[in-house]
Amino acid sequence: MIEAASDIAREVDYAIIVVGGICAVFFLGIVAFMLLCIFKFHHTKTTKTKQIHGNLFLEITWTVIPTILVFYMFWVGWQGFNKIRTVPDDHMVIEVVAQQWLWNLKYPEEDIQVVNNFHIPAGVPVKFKLTSLLDDVLHSFYIPAFRVKEDCVPGMNTYIWVNADMPKNGESETYNMFCAEFCGKDHAQMIGTVTVDSPAAYEKWVQSVKAEANKPVDMKLALDATSPEVQGRDGETLYKTYCVSCHGSTGMGQAETMVPNARDFTNLVGWKQGNKINNIYETLITGVPGTEMRGFTSLSPWDRFAVAHKVASFYKGSGRQKVSEAEAKALEEKYKLSAPYEPKKTLAIDQAMDLLLKEKK
Amino acid sequence: MSELAAAEHGHDHYDPEANKLGFWLFLFTELLLFGTMFIAFAMYQDMYKIEFIEGTHHQNIILGTVNTIVLLTSSLTMALAIQALRRGLKTLSIAYMAFTIVCSAGFCVIKFIEWSAKYHKGIFLLNENMDTLPKGEQVYYGLYFTMTGFHAFHVLVGALLIIWVMVAVAKGKVHAKRLSFIDNVGLFWHLVDLVWIFLFPLFYLIR
Amino acid sequence: MNPDSKNFYEVARGLTSWLFTTDHKRIGILYLICVMTFFVIAALLGITIRLELFSSNSEAGGSLLGGGEIYNRILTLHGVIMIFLFIIPAIPGVFGNFFLPIMIGAEDVSFPRINLLSWYCYIIGAALALFAILSGAIDTGWTFYVPYSAKTGANLILPLSAAYMLGWSSILTGINFIVTVHRLRAKEMKMFRMPLFVWASYATGWIQVIATPVVGITLILLLLERFLGIGIFDPTKGGDPILYQHMFWIYSHPAVYVMVLPAMGVVSEIIPTFSRKTIFGYSFIAWSTMAIAAIGSLVWAHHMFTSGMADESRILFSFLTFFVAVPSAVKIFNWLATMYKGSIHLEPPMIFGLIFVLLFSIGGFTGLMNGTLSIDIHIHDTAFVVGHFHYTMFGGVGVMFFGALLYWFPKMFGRNYNKKIIYLCGFLFFVGFNMLYGTMKWLGIQGMPRRYADYVPEYEFWNRVATVGSWVMVGGLFLMIFHLLYSVFKGSKAEDNPWEGTTLEWQTTSPPPLVNFNEPPQIPEKPYDYPEEVKS
Amino acid sequence: MSEDKSEHIMPVIGYVGIWLCLIFLTGVTVAVSFVDMQNLTLFTALFVATIKSTLVLLYFMHLRHDQPIIFYMILACLGSYAVFVILTYSDYLYR
């Protein structure tokens, strides 16, 4: 059995052992009786038969006993289920918005957003509020180590919760997280990791994510693909997380990945929202209305620039126009890129969803 | 039994009870086909009570009522056509059926008027105007067009079947001793009526 | 036996005599040819899936199909073909058609021409499905869940209309069976003298009639959603994706009983025959058949325990689900009791009957684990469910399809097969099957999600075991299919009653004449009437 | 097999009577719909529709004079349908 990393996981394992145990006993009984009959009453041993048409007492017995046992199994499952569905009051919340094919995780209390790989503190009940983008498809949030799973349904809110054990090494421990509901081409790649941290390690992680996400942007450096600030962000990996499933590893889009209408980055013709770095930057926020291209709001500004440069790098010619001063200024002002960090109010999950959709329209 | 010369069609003997039983089983599938759509209607009605009432207010209740009466009348004449044939009155039976077909045509015309009125108001499938309506109302109209569309399709099929029976009666293939065909078409027509009996209040009267 | 009586193959020859036949036996044979063909196709697709999963993509050359796109299409085709073109029509279409009328002493079904029509519906559905394969196939999984199925770029109209036509084929067969049982029983054949296979087919007929239209209209609504945007399943317009799941499973859960009940019926024939002993608790088995049909229609939402459905509803459906286990358990106990104090002949059909009892019990027991709410939250949508499903559907229905074929083979074709080869095939099948699907269950408990084209490296070892198992299993099956095909033409001539069966089909010649019986059959007081002293 | 029983033939006046009942009930249900009854609206509409459909089933579709088996079959069919509705509703009621 895989590692059980919470009380609920152990509860589920217990149920598996109880139900599986009862079943195993019955199954062995069936096999034993069958073998007994085969050997004892084989036609080479006996040609005398006893024509028994039935026995009411036996019939009732073996109707009633299984009935009682399945009631018991139901009860075991129900008890476990109640624990799985009852969230303790003093929980923290993580909002999960699934989309093809990645997980956006938002920590309203900490005011941070991450994608796919996330951390939770040990010993604190964490409630995951789940949904998919309104015009996306079904996904299912599944962490085997905690034995919990629930579908992310567009237009609906569902939840699960976990209370993770303290990591064995006292610091942090990482488990797999999967999408369990079939969601299309990269269903099998829609996986992430959950890292259970000790409180200190968790605090450290939150601070590092915050620092990353809120680093003020210097437009000059951001627009220069060769600047160390852009180079330092791993554009290659970010591209793999966000873009590769539709646009392909060579940026050829439709030609490479069978996703209809996916943009080919290797030529400059026909970009609906412009092909300059600032245009790409904005498209990464807003998506392209009427297409499968979505906005990726959980990217930090610097990371977004790194992705934009990576996308631009697929075109090898020299036809791409430079971003003018005025355009750079406009972008900076529109998204307040150079402003220092201020904690912002967080949106409720359904508001955020509606906003995301509105942005798309 | 051992007469082999009787080729395969030799098995085919007339068994009205079997025909009736078989046709009823077929009607069950029709009932459940509409029934499933009624399940969808019921669940969405529960989710979007206000929007559904709003949708109802846009229906033309007079046309709906007239249509109900037309369909009920056609049901009556169909039943009378069968009763007439059972008594051996062939011409009367055909006349009743002709009237039934007129009624079904009337029903379709009225339905068409209703749909085109909606179409001109911009309430129709694939119409961009639909996207501006509240969520529940879009579902209401989606269900309205689907369910009444399916029902109208059944009316058309029923009318064609009645024409077929009329021809068979005229040719003498269906007569007082061999009623299965007309009986079953009658059952089908009443089923179409039955479905409308529920469609009408759900789409027009829950205000 | 009347020497100049021709069997039903000989009364007419030529392609048209088959394509326009209304003889239930010939229609049964037509079905047999079709379902076998599609079984082989779908089994090959299944092998392809296993090959892709032989190694994790993180290794060099790990991906055979180049990622999810093609894998998903193959996975969907495997499901659609196996479900709609093989398992659902297999036993009712082939053996129900062939033997139901004979077993109740009738000349044919009530509506022979509609019976032929049902085969044509099947053929049209099959043609549409094949056409869908050629036009690129769909990638939604056989459940066609919205909103993905309403959004995917693949061409959905062909497979959906295929499923719709196959639904009609199934309904027409069901109607025919119900009416035939009610109207065409021979005079002394009372309801409670009918062989249990007839009972099973009757119950199946009811599920087909009541449940199939639900999925029919659901698929039509899905098509309308795609092409006319009616919004019933579209969340952006206020639709509810979970309603689709309800409507889909209202049919598709009872559909597993459409598949499994006839298989249970066949086991109820085979076990008494090869134990030379009357069935234990005839009426309990008959009633449990009807009970499964009835209760089986109430439990569909156990496919949706993690779908976001209301918690109360999950508890209710879990509770109801456990009740299906009881009549199934009653059947298994009755079969075992039938073997007790018999005189058991381990002929190939009996071996397959026992394999059924073993594999189906495992399937049923793991079904209990799926039904247990807390466990299901963990194992839902994992390889465990795939394993469970294949234990019941393949280990149950598939095995019994072949069991029925072995049992009635001499009657249908008038030929014998080589028993030793079949024993070997049975052994290979059993070993490979458990290696494949038993391993899948283990993987599921470890948390490997289903429908994954790739997996994290932890799961590699057991996936390899499963893939090797698939080779062993399919090797055994294909050997059997080829041998049976060979035996149809080259096997030695069969006797009229090689197994000393007591049901009516064994009273006629092998193969039967066109009108099924040359002399009126003797209807026994009890369907499985054996003397206390039997031949060795 | 074909035992053609001499079936009951209902007189024309009977059919017309049923038809009048149906028209009357249609009038009633339309009239009632203008009265504001809150939650009862749906219930009355369905109640009247049920009466109407029962009349159609029993008389136009001859259930009253047919073999009882068809009647039981319809009950089985409607029963399973009712179960489908109730169990599906159990989800929507609590969600």
Coordinates of C-alpha atoms in Angstrom, one line a residue, chain A residues 1-2 12 15-16 19-20 23 26-27 30-31 33-34 37-38 41-43 46-56 58-59 62-63 66-67 70-71 73-74 76-78 80-82 84-85 100 134-138 140 142 144 147-151 153-156 158-159 176 178-185 187-191 257-258 260 292 294 357, chain C residues 68-69 72 139-141 145-148 151 235-236 241-242 245 276-282 284 306-308 311 314-315 318-319 322-323 325-326 330 332-334 336-337 339-346 354 357-358 361-362 365 368-369 372-375 377-382 442 445-447 449-454 456 458-459 526 530-534 536:
Chain A
M1 CA 0.0 0.0 0.0
I2 CA 1.2 3.5 -0.7
V12 CA -9.6 4.5 4.3
A15 CA -11.9 0.2 5.5
I16 CA -10.1 -1.4 2.6
V19 CA -14.1 -4.9 3.5
G20 CA -11.4 -6.6 1.6
C23 CA -14.5 -10.5 0.8
F26 CA -15.9 -15.4 1.4
F27 CA -13.8 -15.9 -1.7
I30 CA -16.1 -20.3 -2.4
V31 CA -12.8 -21.7 -3.8
F33 CA -16.1 -25.5 -1.6
M34 CA -15.7 -25.6 -5.3
C37 CA -17.0 -30.6 -5.0
I38 CA -14.7 -31.1 -7.9
F41 CA -18.0 -35.6 -6.7
H42 CA -16.1 -36.0 -9.8
H43 CA -17.8 -38.4 -12.2
T46 CA -19.4 -41.2 -8.1
T47 CA -22.2 -41.8 -10.4
K48 CA -24.8 -41.5 -7.7
T49 CA -26.3 -38.1 -7.4
K50 CA -28.7 -36.7 -4.9
Q51 CA -31.3 -34.6 -6.7
I52 CA -31.8 -31.7 -4.2
H53 CA -34.3 -29.2 -5.5
G54 CA -33.6 -26.6 -2.8
N55 CA -33.6 -25.9 0.9
L56 CA -35.6 -22.9 2.2
L58 CA -30.3 -22.6 3.5
E59 CA -31.6 -20.0 1.0
W62 CA -27.4 -17.2 2.7
T63 CA -29.7 -14.3 1.8
P66 CA -24.8 -11.3 3.2
T67 CA -27.4 -8.7 3.8
V70 CA -23.2 -5.6 3.3
F71 CA -25.0 -3.4 5.8
M73 CA -19.7 -2.6 5.0
F74 CA -22.0 0.3 4.0
V76 CA -18.0 1.4 7.6
G77 CA -17.9 3.3 4.3
W78 CA -20.4 5.8 5.6
G80 CA -15.3 7.1 6.7
F81 CA -17.2 9.2 4.2
N82 CA -18.5 11.5 7.0
I84 CA -13.9 12.9 4.6
R85 CA -16.7 15.4 4.0
Q100 CA -6.8 22.1 -19.6
L134 CA -16.5 28.0 -16.7
D135 CA -15.9 27.0 -20.3
D136 CA -13.5 24.3 -19.5
V137 CA -14.1 20.6 -18.9
L138 CA -14.3 18.2 -15.9
S140 CA -10.7 15.7 -10.7
Y142 CA -6.7 13.6 -6.6
P144 CA -3.4 9.4 -3.4
R147 CA -6.9 9.2 -0.3
V148 CA -9.1 12.1 -1.3
K149 CA -10.5 13.0 -4.7
E150 CA -13.2 15.2 -6.0
D151 CA -14.2 16.4 -9.4
V153 CA -16.9 20.9 -12.3
P154 CA -17.3 24.1 -14.4
G155 CA -19.9 26.4 -12.9
M156 CA -20.0 24.5 -9.6
T158 CA -16.9 21.3 -4.8
Y159 CA -14.4 20.7 -2.0
N176 CA 2.0 13.1 -6.2
F178 CA -3.2 13.8 -10.3
C179 CA -6.1 14.7 -12.5
A180 CA -8.3 11.7 -12.2
E181 CA -11.2 12.7 -14.5
F182 CA -10.5 12.2 -18.2
C183 CA -10.0 15.7 -19.7
G184 CA -8.4 15.2 -23.1
K185 CA -5.1 15.1 -24.7
H187 CA -4.8 14.3 -19.1
A188 CA -1.8 12.2 -18.1
Q189 CA 0.4 15.2 -17.9
M190 CA -2.0 17.2 -15.7
I191 CA -0.1 16.2 -12.6
T257 CA 0.0 19.0 -31.9
M258 CA -3.3 18.4 -33.6
P260 CA -7.1 23.0 -34.0
E292 CA -9.0 28.0 -26.8
R294 CA -6.7 31.3 -22.1
L357 CA -14.7 34.4 -18.3
Chain C
G68 CA -2.2 11.3 -25.4
E69 CA -4.0 12.2 -28.6
N72 CA -7.2 8.5 -26.2
D139 CA -11.2 10.9 -27.9
T140 CA -13.9 11.3 -25.3
G141 CA -13.8 7.9 -23.6
Y145 CA -18.8 13.0 -20.6
V146 CA -19.8 16.6 -21.2
P147 CA -18.5 19.3 -21.4
Y148 CA -15.4 17.6 -23.0
K151 CA -16.0 20.7 -27.0
P235 CA -22.3 25.4 -18.0
T236 CA -21.8 28.7 -19.7
P241 CA -22.7 18.6 -16.6
I242 CA -23.7 16.3 -13.7
Q245 CA -23.8 11.8 -16.0
R276 CA -25.8 -34.2 -13.7
K277 CA -27.9 -32.7 -11.0
T278 CA -31.0 -30.5 -10.8
I279 CA -30.4 -26.8 -10.1
F280 CA -30.5 -26.0 -6.4
G281 CA -33.2 -23.4 -5.6
Y282 CA -34.7 -22.9 -9.1
F284 CA -34.6 -18.4 -5.9
T306 CA -16.7 11.9 -6.6
S307 CA -18.6 13.9 -9.3
G308 CA -19.7 16.7 -7.1
D311 CA -23.4 14.1 -0.2
R314 CA -24.0 9.6 -2.4
I315 CA -25.0 7.9 0.8
S318 CA -24.1 3.6 -1.8
F319 CA -26.8 2.0 0.4
F322 CA -25.0 -2.9 -1.6
F323 CA -28.4 -4.5 -2.2
A325 CA -24.7 -7.8 -4.0
V326 CA -27.3 -9.9 -2.2
V330 CA -27.5 -15.9 -3.7
I332 CA -23.3 -18.0 -6.5
F333 CA -24.2 -20.0 -3.4
N334 CA -27.0 -21.8 -5.4
L336 CA -22.1 -24.1 -5.6
A337 CA -24.8 -26.0 -3.9
M339 CA -22.4 -29.0 -7.6
Y340 CA -22.7 -30.6 -4.2
K341 CA -23.5 -34.4 -4.4
G342 CA -23.6 -34.3 -8.2
S343 CA -21.5 -36.3 -10.6
I344 CA -19.2 -33.6 -12.0
H345 CA -17.9 -33.8 -15.6
L346 CA -15.1 -31.2 -16.1
L354 CA -16.1 -22.4 -13.0
V357 CA -17.7 -18.2 -10.9
L358 CA -14.2 -17.4 -9.7
S361 CA -16.8 -13.4 -7.5
I362 CA -13.6 -11.4 -7.5
F365 CA -16.2 -8.5 -4.2
L368 CA -18.3 -4.1 -2.8
M369 CA -15.1 -2.1 -2.2
T372 CA -18.0 1.4 0.1
L373 CA -18.1 5.2 0.1
S374 CA -14.8 6.0 1.8
I375 CA -12.9 3.5 -0.2
I377 CA -13.4 8.3 -2.9
H378 CA -9.8 6.9 -3.1
I379 CA -10.1 4.3 -5.8
H380 CA -12.7 6.0 -8.0
D381 CA -11.3 6.8 -11.5
T382 CA -8.2 4.7 -10.9
W442 CA -3.2 -3.3 -7.2
I445 CA -4.9 1.0 -4.8
Q446 CA -1.5 2.6 -5.3
G447 CA -3.3 5.5 -6.8
P449 CA -5.5 7.1 -12.3
R450 CA -7.3 5.5 -15.3
R451 CA -7.1 6.6 -18.9
Y452 CA -3.5 7.8 -18.5
A453 CA -1.4 7.6 -21.5
D454 CA 1.6 7.9 -19.3
V456 CA 4.9 8.4 -13.0
E458 CA 6.7 4.4 -9.5
Y459 CA 4.0 2.5 -11.4
K526 CA -38.6 -29.6 -14.1
Y530 CA -31.7 -36.0 -13.7
P531 CA -32.0 -39.5 -12.3
E532 CA -30.3 -40.4 -9.0
E533 CA -28.1 -42.9 -10.8
V534 CA -26.4 -41.3 -13.9
S536 CA -20.4 -42.2 -15.9

